[in-house]
């Protein structure tokens, strides 16, 4: 039978997932399948990929290590985009971005590491623009979500006097990958003070804020993640500070805290989260709050929504850029409604 354009257009587009057998990678594979996309599971050990049960769901498995350019090139063959879930990203992102550029495919990752975001954006903007592909670091719970929230609540504002981000978790049961990254990521955290991107001042500032239920009054410590370099890249503000709740900080710093445990058939943990963003300009303050379940699981619909929009052409630009420079932020957040509740309120 002769194929026609309709046959071609209905063929699922392949999306490579590096680190597919990791905790977040498995959520991403499941989300891609649910969206009708064709995941390619990539890992450095084909046996571990087999043990993850991908083949039983019709997912092709390919072996590649980030240190092996030729293997990466083979692993990305036929893909339209690659999602990098293999941290620490200071060790993996650059090699995978370069492989994506060689293949002419889009690249996204889920890093919470500020140096990784800065390196990716600084080093690959020219090449990504020339290739006409999107290179988006930190397209997950840490980083991309806050960037989209800030862009949505700022709306028509071109600049702000201050942006404050409060991340509350009722617990943080860290994965093995989170622990490894935390041990290796010794770079000083960044904030914007007086219009300048610089290390967070010591000792870190503390804040008390009241969030919607089930959180209520929470104590926070300034501890920024990948949202700061993303927002700083595209937004003019005199102050930008990001805070983590002390409950989560205590959990993640305790070596005896266990990894997350599934409580439903999707594999999500019982963890609840809230991200509260307050933007000020003159005497006007605006607030937006996002809430949901399981920071690792919710990363999958966030990054898969991004991939689906890129592959459908629903984007503003290409190049190495923050999410809010690529997507319509408000529309993007609305599309996440099954996974994320978002409320905007003028203060």
Coordinates of C-alpha atoms in Angstrom, one line a residue:
X1 CA 0.0 0.0 0.0
X2 CA 1.3 3.4 -0.9
X3 CA 1.7 5.8 2.0
X4 CA 0.3 9.3 1.9
X5 CA 0.7 12.5 3.9
X6 CA -2.1 11.5 6.3
X7 CA -0.2 8.3 7.1
X8 CA 3.0 10.3 7.8
X9 CA 1.2 12.9 10.0
X10 CA -0.4 10.2 12.2
X11 CA 2.9 8.3 12.8
X12 CA 3.9 8.9 16.5
X13 CA 7.0 11.0 16.8
X14 CA 9.9 9.4 18.6
X15 CA 11.2 11.0 21.8
X16 CA 14.5 9.7 23.3
X17 CA 14.6 9.6 27.1
X18 CA 18.1 9.4 28.6
X19 CA 18.2 7.9 32.1
X20 CA 14.9 6.2 31.3
X21 CA 15.2 3.6 34.1
X22 CA 15.7 6.2 36.8
X23 CA 12.9 7.4 39.1
X24 CA 11.8 10.4 37.0
X25 CA 12.7 8.7 33.7
X26 CA 10.1 6.0 34.3
X27 CA 7.4 8.7 34.9
X28 CA 8.4 10.4 31.7
X29 CA 8.2 7.2 29.7
X30 CA 4.7 6.5 31.0
X31 CA 3.6 10.1 30.2
X32 CA 4.9 10.0 26.7
X33 CA 3.0 6.7 26.0
X34 CA -0.1 8.2 27.4
X35 CA 0.2 11.2 25.1
X36 CA 0.6 9.0 22.0
X37 CA 4.2 9.7 21.5
X38 CA 6.9 7.0 20.9
X39 CA 9.5 6.9 23.6
X40 CA 13.0 5.5 23.1
X41 CA 14.4 4.4 26.5
X42 CA 18.2 5.1 26.7
X43 CA 20.5 4.0 29.5
X44 CA 24.1 3.0 30.1
X45 CA 23.1 -0.6 30.9
X46 CA 20.7 -2.5 28.6
X47 CA 20.1 -5.1 31.3
X48 CA 18.7 -2.4 33.7
X49 CA 16.5 -1.1 30.9
X50 CA 15.1 -4.6 30.4
X51 CA 14.4 -5.0 34.1
X52 CA 12.3 -1.8 34.0
X53 CA 9.8 -3.6 31.8
X54 CA 9.9 -1.1 28.9
X55 CA 9.9 -3.8 26.2
X56 CA 6.6 -5.2 27.5
X57 CA 5.0 -1.9 26.7
X58 CA 6.5 -1.7 23.2
X59 CA 9.3 0.8 24.1
X60 CA 12.5 0.4 22.2
X61 CA 15.6 0.2 24.5
X62 CA 19.0 1.5 23.5
X63 CA 22.3 1.5 25.4
X64 CA 24.5 4.5 25.5
X65 CA 26.9 6.2 27.9
X66 CA 27.2 10.0 27.9
X67 CA 31.0 9.7 27.5
X68 CA 30.6 7.9 24.2
X69 CA 29.7 10.3 21.4
X70 CA 29.2 7.6 18.8
X71 CA 26.9 5.6 21.1
X72 CA 24.8 8.7 21.8
X73 CA 24.5 9.5 18.1
X74 CA 23.2 6.0 17.5
X75 CA 20.8 6.2 20.4
X76 CA 19.3 9.4 19.1
X77 CA 18.8 8.2 15.6
X78 CA 15.2 8.6 14.5
X79 CA 14.2 10.8 17.4
X80 CA 12.7 14.2 17.1
X81 CA 13.6 15.3 20.6
X82 CA 15.6 14.0 23.6
X83 CA 14.7 14.4 27.3
X84 CA 17.6 14.1 29.6
X85 CA 16.7 12.6 33.0
X86 CA 20.2 11.5 33.8
X87 CA 21.8 13.6 36.5
X88 CA 24.0 15.1 37.8
X89 CA 23.5 17.4 34.9
X90 CA 26.8 19.1 35.2
X91 CA 28.2 15.7 34.2
X92 CA 25.7 14.8 31.4
X93 CA 23.9 17.9 29.9
X94 CA 26.7 19.2 27.7
X95 CA 27.4 15.9 26.1
X96 CA 23.8 15.2 25.4
X97 CA 23.1 18.8 24.1
X98 CA 26.0 18.4 21.7
X99 CA 24.6 15.1 20.5
X100 CA 21.2 16.7 20.1
X101 CA 22.7 19.4 18.0
X102 CA 24.6 16.9 15.8
X103 CA 21.3 15.1 15.3
X104 CA 19.3 18.3 14.7
X105 CA 16.8 17.4 17.5
X106 CA 15.3 19.3 20.4
X107 CA 16.8 18.9 23.9
X108 CA 15.1 19.3 27.3
X109 CA 16.3 18.3 30.8
X110 CA 15.1 18.3 34.4
X111 CA 18.1 19.8 36.2
X112 CA 17.8 21.6 39.4
X113 CA 21.5 22.6 39.2
X114 CA 22.1 26.3 38.6
X115 CA 25.5 25.9 37.0
X116 CA 24.1 23.4 34.5
X117 CA 21.4 25.8 33.4
X118 CA 23.9 28.6 33.0
X119 CA 26.3 26.5 31.0
X120 CA 23.6 25.1 28.7
X121 CA 22.2 28.6 27.9
X122 CA 25.5 30.3 27.5
X123 CA 27.3 27.7 25.5
X124 CA 24.6 26.5 23.1
X125 CA 22.5 29.5 22.2
X126 CA 24.2 30.3 18.9
X127 CA 24.3 26.7 17.7
X128 CA 20.7 26.0 18.8
X129 CA 19.5 29.1 17.0
X130 CA 21.3 28.2 13.8
X131 CA 20.0 24.6 13.9
X132 CA 16.4 25.9 14.6
X133 CA 16.0 23.6 17.6
X134 CA 14.8 24.3 21.1
X135 CA 17.3 23.7 23.9
X136 CA 15.5 24.0 27.3
X137 CA 17.2 23.1 30.6
X138 CA 15.3 22.6 33.8
X139 CA 11.9 21.9 32.2
X140 CA 10.6 20.3 35.4
X141 CA 9.3 21.0 38.9
X142 CA 12.5 22.8 39.9
X143 CA 13.2 25.6 37.3
X144 CA 10.7 25.5 34.6
X145 CA 7.5 25.5 36.7
X146 CA 8.5 28.7 38.6
X147 CA 9.6 30.4 35.3
X148 CA 6.2 29.8 33.8
X149 CA 4.4 30.9 37.0
X150 CA 6.4 34.2 37.1
X151 CA 5.7 34.9 33.4
X152 CA 2.0 34.2 33.9
X153 CA 1.5 36.4 36.9
X154 CA 3.6 39.3 35.5
X155 CA 1.5 39.2 32.4
X156 CA 1.8 42.6 30.7
X157 CA 4.6 43.8 33.1
X158 CA 8.0 44.1 31.4
X159 CA 9.9 44.4 34.7
X160 CA 9.4 44.0 38.4
X161 CA 10.8 45.4 41.6
X162 CA 11.0 42.0 43.3
X163 CA 10.1 38.4 42.8
X164 CA 9.9 35.9 45.7
X165 CA 9.4 32.2 45.2
X166 CA 8.4 29.9 48.1
X167 CA 8.5 26.2 47.6
X168 CA 6.7 24.2 50.3
X169 CA 6.8 20.4 50.5
X170 CA 5.0 18.4 53.3
X171 CA 7.9 16.0 53.0
X172 CA 10.9 15.4 50.8
X173 CA 11.8 11.8 50.4
X174 CA 14.8 12.1 48.0
X175 CA 15.7 9.7 45.3
X176 CA 19.2 8.3 44.9
X177 CA 19.8 10.7 42.1
X178 CA 18.8 13.7 44.2
X179 CA 21.3 12.6 46.9
X180 CA 24.1 12.1 44.4
X181 CA 23.5 15.5 42.8
X182 CA 23.3 17.2 46.2
X183 CA 26.7 15.8 47.2
X184 CA 28.3 16.9 44.0
X185 CA 26.7 20.3 43.6
X186 CA 28.8 22.5 45.8
X187 CA 28.4 25.7 43.7
X188 CA 27.2 28.7 45.7
X189 CA 23.5 29.4 45.1
X190 CA 22.5 32.5 43.2
X191 CA 20.0 35.3 43.7
X192 CA 19.4 38.8 42.3
X193 CA 20.3 41.6 44.7
X194 CA 20.0 45.2 43.5
X195 CA 19.7 44.1 39.9
X196 CA 22.8 41.9 40.0
X197 CA 23.0 38.1 39.8
X198 CA 25.2 37.1 42.7
X199 CA 25.6 34.5 45.4
X200 CA 22.9 34.3 48.0
X201 CA 23.9 36.4 51.0
X202 CA 25.0 34.6 54.1
X203 CA 23.5 33.7 56.4
X204 CA 20.5 32.9 54.2
X205 CA 17.4 35.0 54.8
X206 CA 14.4 33.4 56.5
X207 CA 10.8 34.2 55.7
X208 CA 7.4 33.2 57.2
X209 CA 4.5 32.9 54.8
X210 CA 1.0 31.6 54.9
X211 CA 0.1 29.2 52.1
X212 CA -3.2 27.6 51.2
X213 CA -4.2 24.4 53.0
X214 CA -2.8 21.9 53.8
X215 CA 0.3 24.0 54.4
X216 CA -0.8 27.0 56.4
X217 CA 1.9 29.0 58.0
X218 CA 5.4 27.9 56.9
X219 CA 9.0 28.9 57.7
X220 CA 11.3 29.2 54.7
X221 CA 15.1 29.6 54.1
X222 CA 16.6 31.1 51.0
X223 CA 17.8 28.2 49.0
X224 CA 17.5 28.7 45.2
X225 CA 17.4 26.1 42.5
X226 CA 17.5 26.2 38.7
X227 CA 14.5 28.7 38.6
X228 CA 16.9 31.7 39.3
X229 CA 19.1 31.5 36.2
X230 CA 16.1 30.8 34.0
X231 CA 14.1 33.8 35.3
X232 CA 17.1 36.0 35.4
X233 CA 17.8 35.3 31.8
X234 CA 14.6 36.8 30.5
X235 CA 13.1 39.0 33.3
X236 CA 14.3 42.4 34.5
X237 CA 13.9 42.6 38.3
X238 CA 15.8 44.4 41.1
X239 CA 15.3 41.4 43.5
X240 CA 14.9 37.7 42.9
X241 CA 14.9 35.3 45.8
X242 CA 13.8 31.7 46.1
X243 CA 13.0 29.9 49.4
X244 CA 12.6 26.3 50.4
X245 CA 10.4 25.3 53.4
X246 CA 12.3 24.1 56.4
X247 CA 10.3 20.8 56.5
X248 CA 11.7 19.8 53.1
X249 CA 15.1 21.0 53.9
X250 CA 15.3 19.0 57.1
X251 CA 14.2 15.8 55.3
X252 CA 16.6 16.1 52.4
X253 CA 19.5 16.9 54.7
X254 CA 18.8 13.8 56.9
X255 CA 20.7 10.8 55.5
X256 CA 18.2 8.4 57.1
X257 CA 15.2 9.8 55.1
X258 CA 14.0 7.0 52.9
X259 CA 13.3 7.3 49.1
X260 CA 9.8 8.0 47.9
X261 CA 7.2 5.2 48.2
X262 CA 4.3 4.8 45.7
X263 CA 0.8 5.1 47.0
X264 CA -1.2 4.7 43.8
X265 CA -1.0 2.7 40.5
X266 CA 0.8 5.6 38.8
X267 CA 3.7 5.3 41.2
X268 CA 3.3 8.7 42.8
X269 CA 4.2 9.2 46.4
X270 CA 1.9 10.9 48.9
X271 CA 4.0 14.1 49.0
X272 CA 2.1 17.4 48.5
X273 CA 3.7 20.5 47.2
X274 CA 3.0 24.2 46.8
X275 CA 4.9 26.8 44.8
X276 CA 3.9 30.4 45.8
X277 CA 5.2 33.3 43.7
X278 CA 4.8 36.9 44.7
X279 CA 5.8 39.7 42.3
X280 CA 5.9 43.3 43.3
X281 CA 6.0 46.5 41.1
X282 CA 5.6 49.8 42.8
X283 CA 2.7 49.4 45.3
X284 CA 1.1 46.6 43.4
X285 CA 1.7 42.9 44.4
X286 CA 0.6 39.9 42.5
X287 CA 0.5 36.3 43.6
X288 CA 0.2 32.9 41.9
X289 CA 0.1 29.6 43.7
X290 CA 0.5 26.1 42.1
X291 CA -0.3 22.9 44.1
X292 CA 0.0 19.2 43.3
X293 CA 1.3 15.8 44.3
X294 CA 4.8 14.4 44.0
X295 CA 7.5 16.7 42.7
X296 CA 9.2 13.9 40.7
X297 CA 5.9 12.6 39.1
X298 CA 4.6 16.1 38.2
X299 CA 7.9 16.7 36.3
X300 CA 6.7 14.2 33.7
X301 CA 3.6 16.0 32.5
X302 CA 5.5 19.3 32.6
X303 CA 8.3 18.2 30.4
X304 CA 6.1 16.1 28.1
X305 CA 3.7 19.0 27.6
X306 CA 6.8 21.0 26.5
X307 CA 7.9 18.3 24.0
X308 CA 4.4 17.9 22.6
X309 CA 4.1 21.7 22.0
X310 CA 7.5 21.8 20.4
X311 CA 6.8 18.9 18.1
X312 CA 3.4 20.4 17.1
X313 CA 5.0 23.8 16.4
X314 CA 3.1 25.5 19.3
X315 CA 6.1 27.6 20.3
X316 CA 7.2 31.3 20.1
X317 CA 10.9 30.7 19.4
X318 CA 13.7 28.2 19.2
X319 CA 17.2 28.4 20.6
X320 CA 18.7 27.8 24.0
X321 CA 16.2 29.7 26.2
X322 CA 14.1 29.5 29.3
X323 CA 10.6 27.9 29.0
X324 CA 8.7 31.2 29.2
X325 CA 10.7 32.5 26.3
X326 CA 9.6 29.4 24.2
X327 CA 6.0 28.9 25.3
X328 CA 2.9 30.9 26.1
X329 CA 3.2 30.5 29.9
X330 CA -0.5 30.9 30.8
X331 CA -1.7 28.5 28.1
X332 CA 1.0 26.0 29.2
X333 CA -0.1 26.0 32.8
X334 CA -3.8 25.6 31.8
X335 CA -2.9 22.5 29.9
X336 CA -1.4 21.0 33.1
X337 CA -4.8 21.3 35.0
X338 CA -5.2 17.6 35.5
X339 CA -1.9 17.5 37.4
X340 CA -1.6 21.0 38.8
X341 CA -4.0 23.5 40.4
X342 CA -3.0 27.1 39.7
X343 CA -4.6 30.2 41.3
X344 CA -3.8 33.8 40.5
X345 CA -4.8 36.6 42.9
X346 CA -3.9 40.3 43.0
X347 CA -2.8 41.4 46.5

